[in-house]
């Protein structure tokens, strides 16, 4: 018992081991609760259920942040909440791309949760690698924060220039690569990611990917691409690996739950990208100042982020107040996959 207590009290990446253990236990518990209880029987998730589940995830994140605040101090708690909000803000754009992927591949709402759920496992692994590499770089080479800051400012400005552009799946490099390198069925095969079917030439049974598998792979890769923006943004708030990683994962868990509510009215958030671009530019400037020992108050950063995000949401809803809600899944385009 003493050995176990000593191990849990040890340090891993600047944080006591028992913090990591508690976090991992919470995430595993949430995933088991989500798949094993809430969605044991596959069904279409409506906007109301999506909002309720999102609220549940937000409460868990707020409680976890309060625990961090109580155990490690107000500064750590504020950093967690700020990182959580920043990741939620920036990852919203990711939700719109995911909706486009589902629509393009003709993935019905019945199976979308399955893709998003298994995608979470990839997020947990890939974010750990990306954040670990980022933390190591910042620790060894503090000047890399200049690069992070400049990159975020550049990305934010680029978002301004391309705010009205719709992502084209036909020209998507990921989709083109998968379509050329793998055998992909034209039709869905229920909830299966892979199926055995005869080879068109030899007639031998071989493994084929289904559109559901293509959606999962594309969602994972797109999330990794978006993480290149959002992870450095959280480093502007703190270089504490534990805070960066946990705030990222809790934010992604919540947004995946919120996806179905957002997807039901994607057109109503048309101007949100402008807010995200402003947030990226401001965070880029903030992280650029860190190596110069100019630190902007965390509480101020949190307030500004909330204000800009809320402003973008409210302005979007006001500008589109006379428009009907248009689901991202209405009239999904199918037949884009070639054998």
mmCIF file of C-alpha atoms in Angstrom:
data_model
loop_
_atom_site.group_PDB
_atom_site.id
_atom_site.type_symbol
_atom_site.label_atom_id
_atom_site.label_comp_id
_atom_site.label_asym_id
_atom_site.label_seq_id
_atom_site.Cartn_x
_atom_site.Cartn_y
_atom_site.Cartn_z
ATOM 1 C CA UNK A 1 0.000 0.000 0.000
ATOM 2 C CA UNK A 2 2.816 2.406 0.856
ATOM 3 C CA UNK A 3 4.401 1.662 -2.524
ATOM 4 C CA UNK A 4 1.135 2.466 -4.291
ATOM 5 C CA UNK A 5 0.691 5.718 -2.380
ATOM 6 C CA UNK A 6 4.275 6.680 -3.163
ATOM 7 C CA UNK A 7 3.728 5.934 -6.873
ATOM 8 C CA UNK A 8 0.515 7.974 -7.022
ATOM 9 C CA UNK A 9 2.194 10.849 -5.224
ATOM 10 C CA UNK A 10 5.044 10.812 -7.719
ATOM 11 C CA UNK A 11 5.460 13.336 -10.489
ATOM 12 C CA UNK A 12 4.704 12.911 -14.196
ATOM 13 C CA UNK A 13 5.261 15.869 -16.543
ATOM 14 C CA UNK A 14 5.169 18.268 -13.620
ATOM 15 C CA UNK A 15 1.881 16.945 -12.193
ATOM 16 C CA UNK A 16 1.249 14.359 -9.456
ATOM 17 C CA UNK A 17 0.439 10.940 -10.904
ATOM 18 C CA UNK A 18 -2.906 10.734 -9.086
ATOM 19 C CA UNK A 19 -4.148 13.726 -11.126
ATOM 20 C CA UNK A 20 -3.476 11.787 -14.326
ATOM 21 C CA UNK A 21 -5.075 8.648 -12.900
ATOM 22 C CA UNK A 22 -8.198 10.584 -11.880
ATOM 23 C CA UNK A 23 -8.464 12.182 -15.315
ATOM 24 C CA UNK A 24 -8.055 8.867 -17.174
ATOM 25 C CA UNK A 25 -10.630 7.209 -14.893
ATOM 26 C CA UNK A 26 -13.146 10.008 -15.573
ATOM 27 C CA UNK A 27 -12.660 9.808 -19.350
ATOM 28 C CA UNK A 28 -12.991 6.003 -19.379
ATOM 29 C CA UNK A 29 -16.096 6.275 -17.205
ATOM 30 C CA UNK A 30 -17.633 8.840 -19.578
ATOM 31 C CA UNK A 31 -16.935 6.700 -22.646
ATOM 32 C CA UNK A 32 -18.377 3.579 -21.008
ATOM 33 C CA UNK A 33 -21.449 5.554 -19.876
ATOM 34 C CA UNK A 34 -21.879 7.038 -23.355
ATOM 35 C CA UNK A 35 -21.610 3.817 -25.371
ATOM 36 C CA UNK A 36 -22.658 1.213 -22.826
ATOM 37 C CA UNK A 37 -25.707 2.981 -21.365
ATOM 38 C CA UNK A 38 -26.855 6.049 -23.309
ATOM 39 C CA UNK A 39 -26.278 4.609 -26.766
ATOM 40 C CA UNK A 40 -26.374 0.891 -26.147
ATOM 41 C CA UNK A 41 -29.128 0.706 -28.745
ATOM 42 C CA UNK A 42 -28.172 2.719 -31.832
ATOM 43 C CA UNK A 43 -30.636 5.496 -32.603
ATOM 44 C CA UNK A 44 -30.794 8.875 -34.266
ATOM 45 C CA UNK A 45 -29.728 11.609 -31.861
ATOM 46 C CA UNK A 46 -32.043 14.598 -31.963
ATOM 47 C CA UNK A 47 -31.083 18.174 -31.077
ATOM 48 C CA UNK A 48 -32.672 18.008 -27.603
ATOM 49 C CA UNK A 49 -30.734 14.890 -26.602
ATOM 50 C CA UNK A 50 -27.565 16.428 -28.044
ATOM 51 C CA UNK A 51 -27.967 19.592 -25.958
ATOM 52 C CA UNK A 52 -28.687 17.615 -22.784
ATOM 53 C CA UNK A 53 -25.632 15.409 -23.309
ATOM 54 C CA UNK A 54 -23.511 18.471 -24.038
ATOM 55 C CA UNK A 55 -24.735 20.092 -20.828
ATOM 56 C CA UNK A 56 -23.753 16.957 -18.931
ATOM 57 C CA UNK A 57 -20.227 17.034 -20.393
ATOM 58 C CA UNK A 58 -19.900 20.743 -19.597
ATOM 59 C CA UNK A 59 -20.875 20.094 -15.964
ATOM 60 C CA UNK A 60 -18.244 17.350 -15.727
ATOM 61 C CA UNK A 61 -15.614 19.689 -17.189
ATOM 62 C CA UNK A 62 -16.598 22.508 -14.823
ATOM 63 C CA UNK A 63 -16.414 20.131 -11.846
ATOM 64 C CA UNK A 64 -13.005 18.883 -12.955
ATOM 65 C CA UNK A 65 -11.800 22.471 -13.330
ATOM 66 C CA UNK A 66 -13.098 23.254 -9.824
ATOM 67 C CA UNK A 67 -11.137 20.275 -8.478
ATOM 68 C CA UNK A 68 -7.979 21.528 -10.219
ATOM 69 C CA UNK A 69 -8.659 25.006 -8.787
ATOM 70 C CA UNK A 70 -9.071 23.611 -5.267
ATOM 71 C CA UNK A 71 -6.065 21.291 -5.447
ATOM 72 C CA UNK A 72 -3.587 23.389 -7.416
ATOM 73 C CA UNK A 73 -4.736 26.961 -6.925
ATOM 74 C CA UNK A 74 -6.777 29.642 -8.663
ATOM 75 C CA UNK A 75 -4.228 30.213 -11.427
ATOM 76 C CA UNK A 76 -4.290 26.563 -12.517
ATOM 77 C CA UNK A 77 -8.097 26.551 -12.386
ATOM 78 C CA UNK A 78 -8.344 29.683 -14.524
ATOM 79 C CA UNK A 79 -5.857 28.241 -17.009
ATOM 80 C CA UNK A 80 -7.929 25.072 -17.307
ATOM 81 C CA UNK A 81 -11.163 26.976 -17.935
ATOM 82 C CA UNK A 82 -9.493 29.322 -20.436
ATOM 83 C CA UNK A 83 -7.857 26.445 -22.311
ATOM 84 C CA UNK A 84 -11.162 24.567 -22.304
ATOM 85 C CA UNK A 85 -13.040 27.535 -23.765
ATOM 86 C CA UNK A 86 -10.380 28.261 -26.377
ATOM 87 C CA UNK A 87 -10.375 24.639 -27.551
ATOM 88 C CA UNK A 88 -14.193 24.592 -27.679
ATOM 89 C CA UNK A 89 -14.198 27.816 -29.691
ATOM 90 C CA UNK A 90 -11.598 26.801 -32.239
ATOM 91 C CA UNK A 91 -12.871 23.221 -32.592
ATOM 92 C CA UNK A 92 -16.344 24.463 -33.569
ATOM 93 C CA UNK A 93 -15.066 25.040 -37.082
ATOM 94 C CA UNK A 94 -14.075 21.378 -37.056
ATOM 95 C CA UNK A 95 -17.712 20.427 -36.395
ATOM 96 C CA UNK A 96 -18.805 22.144 -39.611
ATOM 97 C CA UNK A 97 -16.200 20.218 -41.627
ATOM 98 C CA UNK A 98 -17.310 16.943 -40.022
ATOM 99 C CA UNK A 99 -20.906 17.723 -41.034
ATOM 100 C CA UNK A 100 -19.707 18.279 -44.603
ATOM 101 C CA UNK A 101 -17.894 14.921 -44.572
ATOM 102 C CA UNK A 102 -21.004 13.086 -43.342
ATOM 103 C CA UNK A 103 -23.182 14.815 -45.922
ATOM 104 C CA UNK A 104 -20.785 14.125 -48.782
ATOM 105 C CA UNK A 105 -20.440 10.429 -47.917
ATOM 106 C CA UNK A 106 -24.157 10.031 -47.228
ATOM 107 C CA UNK A 107 -23.697 8.870 -43.630
ATOM 108 C CA UNK A 108 -27.157 8.783 -41.995
ATOM 109 C CA UNK A 109 -27.679 10.261 -38.539
ATOM 110 C CA UNK A 110 -28.220 6.742 -37.200
ATOM 111 C CA UNK A 111 -24.522 5.900 -37.607
ATOM 112 C CA UNK A 112 -22.897 9.302 -37.070
ATOM 113 C CA UNK A 113 -22.568 8.837 -33.318
ATOM 114 C CA UNK A 114 -20.702 5.568 -33.951
ATOM 115 C CA UNK A 115 -18.126 7.411 -36.073
ATOM 116 C CA UNK A 116 -17.768 10.258 -33.579
ATOM 117 C CA UNK A 117 -17.484 7.895 -30.609
ATOM 118 C CA UNK A 118 -14.696 5.766 -32.073
ATOM 119 C CA UNK A 119 -13.080 8.930 -33.350
ATOM 120 C CA UNK A 120 -12.693 10.082 -29.741
ATOM 121 C CA UNK A 121 -10.227 7.251 -29.116
ATOM 122 C CA UNK A 122 -8.030 8.572 -31.889
ATOM 123 C CA UNK A 123 -8.334 12.113 -30.536
ATOM 124 C CA UNK A 124 -7.169 10.976 -27.086
ATOM 125 C CA UNK A 125 -4.100 9.267 -28.565
ATOM 126 C CA UNK A 126 -3.155 11.839 -31.211
ATOM 127 C CA UNK A 127 -3.640 14.840 -28.915
ATOM 128 C CA UNK A 128 -1.393 13.182 -26.317
ATOM 129 C CA UNK A 129 1.370 12.808 -28.916
ATOM 130 C CA UNK A 130 0.928 16.305 -30.335
ATOM 131 C CA UNK A 131 0.790 18.008 -26.937
ATOM 132 C CA UNK A 132 3.728 15.950 -25.673
ATOM 133 C CA UNK A 133 5.845 17.013 -28.647
ATOM 134 C CA UNK A 134 4.719 20.624 -28.279
ATOM 135 C CA UNK A 135 5.509 20.685 -24.561
ATOM 136 C CA UNK A 136 8.943 19.173 -25.165
ATOM 137 C CA UNK A 137 9.700 21.775 -27.832
ATOM 138 C CA UNK A 138 8.575 24.649 -25.601
ATOM 139 C CA UNK A 139 10.622 23.273 -22.685
ATOM 140 C CA UNK A 140 13.791 22.846 -24.749
ATOM 141 C CA UNK A 141 13.402 25.807 -27.110
ATOM 142 C CA UNK A 142 11.389 28.655 -25.635
ATOM 143 C CA UNK A 143 11.726 30.579 -28.897
ATOM 144 C CA UNK A 144 9.375 28.072 -30.578
ATOM 145 C CA UNK A 145 6.544 30.098 -29.025
ATOM 146 C CA UNK A 146 7.380 32.844 -31.549
ATOM 147 C CA UNK A 147 6.686 30.317 -34.304
ATOM 148 C CA UNK A 148 3.443 29.180 -32.652
ATOM 149 C CA UNK A 149 2.265 32.779 -32.313
ATOM 150 C CA UNK A 150 3.121 33.736 -35.881
ATOM 151 C CA UNK A 151 1.424 30.593 -37.178
ATOM 152 C CA UNK A 152 -1.801 31.348 -35.282
ATOM 153 C CA UNK A 153 -1.877 34.953 -36.508
ATOM 154 C CA UNK A 154 -1.327 33.742 -40.087
ATOM 155 C CA UNK A 155 -4.079 31.120 -39.724
ATOM 156 C CA UNK A 156 -6.503 33.681 -38.297
ATOM 157 C CA UNK A 157 -5.869 36.111 -41.170
ATOM 158 C CA UNK A 158 -6.289 33.265 -43.645
ATOM 159 C CA UNK A 159 -9.667 32.432 -42.073
ATOM 160 C CA UNK A 160 -10.778 36.033 -42.701
ATOM 161 C CA UNK A 161 -9.893 35.718 -46.382
ATOM 162 C CA UNK A 162 -11.663 32.382 -46.843
ATOM 163 C CA UNK A 163 -14.644 32.900 -44.540
ATOM 164 C CA UNK A 164 -17.232 32.464 -47.333
ATOM 165 C CA UNK A 165 -15.642 29.401 -48.941
ATOM 166 C CA UNK A 166 -17.343 26.030 -48.562
ATOM 167 C CA UNK A 167 -15.054 23.017 -48.181
ATOM 168 C CA UNK A 168 -15.044 20.892 -51.341
ATOM 169 C CA UNK A 169 -14.970 17.178 -50.622
ATOM 170 C CA UNK A 170 -14.511 16.214 -54.279
ATOM 171 C CA UNK A 171 -11.146 18.021 -54.247
ATOM 172 C CA UNK A 172 -10.209 16.901 -50.743
ATOM 173 C CA UNK A 173 -6.715 15.357 -50.790
ATOM 174 C CA UNK A 174 -7.528 12.913 -47.992
ATOM 175 C CA UNK A 175 -10.575 11.582 -49.832
ATOM 176 C CA UNK A 176 -8.685 11.331 -53.122
ATOM 177 C CA UNK A 177 -5.844 9.409 -51.455
ATOM 178 C CA UNK A 178 -8.205 6.935 -49.783
ATOM 179 C CA UNK A 179 -10.218 6.469 -52.959
ATOM 180 C CA UNK A 180 -7.082 5.594 -54.939
ATOM 181 C CA UNK A 181 -5.290 3.431 -52.372
ATOM 182 C CA UNK A 182 -8.105 1.377 -50.821
ATOM 183 C CA UNK A 183 -11.014 -0.740 -51.951
ATOM 184 C CA UNK A 184 -14.144 1.144 -50.878
ATOM 185 C CA UNK A 185 -17.729 -0.041 -51.234
ATOM 186 C CA UNK A 186 -20.204 2.288 -52.905
ATOM 187 C CA UNK A 187 -22.896 1.567 -50.337
ATOM 188 C CA UNK A 188 -23.033 1.444 -46.572
ATOM 189 C CA UNK A 189 -23.123 -1.957 -44.903
ATOM 190 C CA UNK A 190 -25.030 -1.081 -41.773
ATOM 191 C CA UNK A 191 -22.783 -0.180 -38.846
ATOM 192 C CA UNK A 192 -19.729 -2.024 -40.227
ATOM 193 C CA UNK A 193 -16.479 -0.240 -40.989
ATOM 194 C CA UNK A 194 -15.076 -3.092 -43.098
ATOM 195 C CA UNK A 195 -16.670 -5.960 -45.031
ATOM 196 C CA UNK A 196 -15.536 -9.000 -46.976
ATOM 197 C CA UNK A 197 -16.512 -8.937 -50.643
ATOM 198 C CA UNK A 198 -15.264 -10.597 -53.862
ATOM 199 C CA UNK A 199 -12.429 -8.856 -55.692
ATOM 200 C CA UNK A 200 -13.798 -7.438 -58.984
ATOM 201 C CA UNK A 201 -11.042 -9.180 -60.979
ATOM 202 C CA UNK A 202 -10.112 -12.377 -59.150
ATOM 203 C CA UNK A 203 -13.400 -13.064 -57.397
ATOM 204 C CA UNK A 204 -11.469 -13.845 -54.210
ATOM 205 C CA UNK A 205 -12.931 -12.555 -50.938
ATOM 206 C CA UNK A 206 -10.995 -9.478 -49.845
ATOM 207 C CA UNK A 207 -11.460 -6.719 -47.278
ATOM 208 C CA UNK A 208 -13.234 -3.521 -48.341
ATOM 209 C CA UNK A 209 -13.658 -0.277 -46.455
ATOM 210 C CA UNK A 210 -17.200 1.030 -46.184
ATOM 211 C CA UNK A 211 -18.126 4.744 -46.425
ATOM 212 C CA UNK A 212 -18.420 4.612 -42.622
ATOM 213 C CA UNK A 213 -14.711 3.739 -42.365
ATOM 214 C CA UNK A 214 -13.834 6.486 -44.845
ATOM 215 C CA UNK A 215 -15.779 8.962 -42.700
ATOM 216 C CA UNK A 216 -13.942 7.819 -39.550
ATOM 217 C CA UNK A 217 -10.507 8.144 -41.193
ATOM 218 C CA UNK A 218 -11.320 11.573 -42.629
ATOM 219 C CA UNK A 219 -12.721 12.820 -39.303
ATOM 220 C CA UNK A 220 -9.560 11.649 -37.506
ATOM 221 C CA UNK A 221 -7.220 13.319 -39.996
ATOM 222 C CA UNK A 222 -9.255 16.539 -40.070
ATOM 223 C CA UNK A 223 -9.193 16.653 -36.259
ATOM 224 C CA UNK A 224 -5.410 16.252 -36.322
ATOM 225 C CA UNK A 225 -5.132 19.120 -38.811
ATOM 226 C CA UNK A 226 -7.340 21.366 -36.671
ATOM 227 C CA UNK A 227 -5.312 20.398 -33.590
ATOM 228 C CA UNK A 228 -2.290 22.044 -35.195
ATOM 229 C CA UNK A 229 -4.161 25.334 -34.652
ATOM 230 C CA UNK A 230 -5.857 24.725 -31.335
ATOM 231 C CA UNK A 231 -3.050 23.041 -29.371
ATOM 232 C CA UNK A 232 -0.547 25.915 -29.811
ATOM 233 C CA UNK A 233 -3.372 28.289 -28.874
ATOM 234 C CA UNK A 234 -3.701 26.671 -25.441
ATOM 235 C CA UNK A 235 0.079 26.956 -24.984
ATOM 236 C CA UNK A 236 -0.548 30.711 -25.048
ATOM 237 C CA UNK A 237 -2.464 30.256 -21.798
ATOM 238 C CA UNK A 238 -0.170 27.788 -20.048
ATOM 239 C CA UNK A 239 2.767 25.474 -20.720
ATOM 240 C CA UNK A 240 1.475 23.006 -18.112
ATOM 241 C CA UNK A 241 1.087 19.748 -20.072
ATOM 242 C CA UNK A 242 -1.638 18.449 -17.765
ATOM 243 C CA UNK A 243 -3.775 21.575 -18.167
ATOM 244 C CA UNK A 244 -3.275 21.683 -21.934
ATOM 245 C CA UNK A 245 -4.155 18.016 -22.442
ATOM 246 C CA UNK A 246 -7.112 17.729 -20.068
ATOM 247 C CA UNK A 247 -8.741 20.960 -21.267
ATOM 248 C CA UNK A 248 -8.384 19.717 -24.868
ATOM 249 C CA UNK A 249 -9.950 16.330 -24.220
ATOM 250 C CA UNK A 250 -12.866 17.646 -22.149
ATOM 251 C CA UNK A 251 -13.598 20.258 -24.827
ATOM 252 C CA UNK A 252 -13.602 17.665 -27.627
ATOM 253 C CA UNK A 253 -15.824 15.295 -25.627
ATOM 254 C CA UNK A 254 -18.369 18.073 -25.143
ATOM 255 C CA UNK A 255 -18.301 19.262 -28.732
ATOM 256 C CA UNK A 256 -18.809 15.757 -30.114
ATOM 257 C CA UNK A 257 -21.949 15.594 -27.969
ATOM 258 C CA UNK A 258 -23.054 19.029 -29.222
ATOM 259 C CA UNK A 259 -22.471 18.099 -32.859
ATOM 260 C CA UNK A 260 -26.023 16.874 -33.513
ATOM 261 C CA UNK A 261 -27.571 20.108 -32.250
ATOM 262 C CA UNK A 262 -25.185 22.166 -34.382
ATOM 263 C CA UNK A 263 -25.766 19.967 -37.418
ATOM 264 C CA UNK A 264 -29.514 20.588 -37.193
ATOM 265 C CA UNK A 265 -29.001 24.298 -37.963
ATOM 266 C CA UNK A 266 -25.571 24.766 -39.512
ATOM 267 C CA UNK A 267 -26.749 27.710 -41.635
ATOM 268 C CA UNK A 268 -27.583 29.731 -38.504
ATOM 269 C CA UNK A 269 -23.879 29.964 -37.522
ATOM 270 C CA UNK A 270 -22.681 31.451 -40.782
ATOM 271 C CA UNK A 271 -20.707 34.313 -39.232
ATOM 272 C CA UNK A 272 -19.108 32.383 -36.400
ATOM 273 C CA UNK A 273 -15.910 31.873 -38.395
ATOM 274 C CA UNK A 274 -15.135 35.593 -38.126
ATOM 275 C CA UNK A 275 -15.153 35.325 -34.331
ATOM 276 C CA UNK A 276 -12.884 32.282 -34.476
ATOM 277 C CA UNK A 277 -10.471 34.146 -36.742
ATOM 278 C CA UNK A 278 -10.323 37.084 -34.307
ATOM 279 C CA UNK A 279 -9.710 34.698 -31.396
ATOM 280 C CA UNK A 280 -6.869 33.005 -33.303
ATOM 281 C CA UNK A 281 -5.170 36.324 -34.095
ATOM 282 C CA UNK A 282 -5.438 37.569 -30.493
ATOM 283 C CA UNK A 283 -4.154 34.266 -29.100
ATOM 284 C CA UNK A 284 -1.314 34.332 -31.615
ATOM 285 C CA UNK A 285 -0.308 37.780 -30.381
ATOM 286 C CA UNK A 286 -0.579 36.613 -26.760
ATOM 287 C CA UNK A 287 1.630 33.565 -27.294
ATOM 288 C CA UNK A 288 4.133 35.688 -29.250
ATOM 289 C CA UNK A 289 4.534 37.882 -26.164
ATOM 290 C CA UNK A 290 5.233 34.996 -23.756
ATOM 291 C CA UNK A 291 8.977 34.619 -24.570
ATOM 292 C CA UNK A 292 9.284 38.394 -24.172
ATOM 293 C CA UNK A 293 8.027 37.982 -20.572
ATOM 294 C CA UNK A 294 4.913 40.022 -21.350
ATOM 295 C CA UNK A 295 2.016 38.096 -19.834
ATOM 296 C CA UNK A 296 -1.627 38.997 -20.361
ATOM 297 C CA UNK A 297 -3.815 38.179 -17.372
ATOM 298 C CA UNK A 298 -5.525 34.784 -17.704
ATOM 299 C CA UNK A 299 -8.849 36.084 -16.396
ATOM 300 C CA UNK A 300 -8.752 38.872 -18.997
ATOM 301 C CA UNK A 301 -8.042 36.305 -21.734
ATOM 302 C CA UNK A 302 -10.966 34.191 -20.559
ATOM 303 C CA UNK A 303 -13.328 37.180 -20.557
ATOM 304 C CA UNK A 304 -12.255 38.381 -24.007
ATOM 305 C CA UNK A 305 -12.603 34.880 -25.482
ATOM 306 C CA UNK A 306 -16.108 34.488 -24.011
ATOM 307 C CA UNK A 307 -17.109 37.926 -25.301
ATOM 308 C CA UNK A 308 -15.871 37.349 -28.856
ATOM 309 C CA UNK A 309 -17.368 33.866 -29.105
ATOM 310 C CA UNK A 310 -20.723 34.962 -27.663
ATOM 311 C CA UNK A 311 -20.733 37.963 -29.985
ATOM 312 C CA UNK A 312 -20.166 35.729 -33.014
ATOM 313 C CA UNK A 313 -22.931 33.322 -32.025
ATOM 314 C CA UNK A 314 -25.459 36.070 -31.237
ATOM 315 C CA UNK A 315 -24.636 38.050 -34.397
ATOM 316 C CA UNK A 316 -24.993 34.898 -36.519
ATOM 317 C CA UNK A 317 -28.361 34.041 -34.961
ATOM 318 C CA UNK A 318 -29.576 37.637 -35.400
ATOM 319 C CA UNK A 319 -28.473 37.909 -39.052
ATOM 320 C CA UNK A 320 -30.109 34.590 -39.934
ATOM 321 C CA UNK A 321 -33.208 35.089 -37.748
ATOM 322 C CA UNK A 322 -35.569 34.962 -40.728
ATOM 323 C CA UNK A 323 -34.012 31.840 -42.226
ATOM 324 C CA UNK A 324 -35.318 28.340 -41.509
ATOM 325 C CA UNK A 325 -32.962 25.878 -39.843
ATOM 326 C CA UNK A 326 -31.211 23.812 -42.505
ATOM 327 C CA UNK A 327 -29.716 20.557 -41.336
ATOM 328 C CA UNK A 328 -26.283 19.580 -42.601
ATOM 329 C CA UNK A 329 -27.771 16.152 -43.318
ATOM 330 C CA UNK A 330 -30.682 17.186 -45.507
ATOM 331 C CA UNK A 331 -30.491 15.578 -48.920
ATOM 332 C CA UNK A 332 -27.061 14.039 -48.357
ATOM 333 C CA UNK A 333 -25.016 13.561 -51.512
ATOM 334 C CA UNK A 334 -24.291 9.957 -52.249
ATOM 335 C CA UNK A 335 -22.572 7.977 -54.969
ATOM 336 C CA UNK A 336 -19.243 9.789 -54.791
ATOM 337 C CA UNK A 337 -17.310 6.657 -53.991
ATOM 338 C CA UNK A 338 -15.881 4.636 -56.815
ATOM 339 C CA UNK A 339 -15.178 0.937 -56.531
#
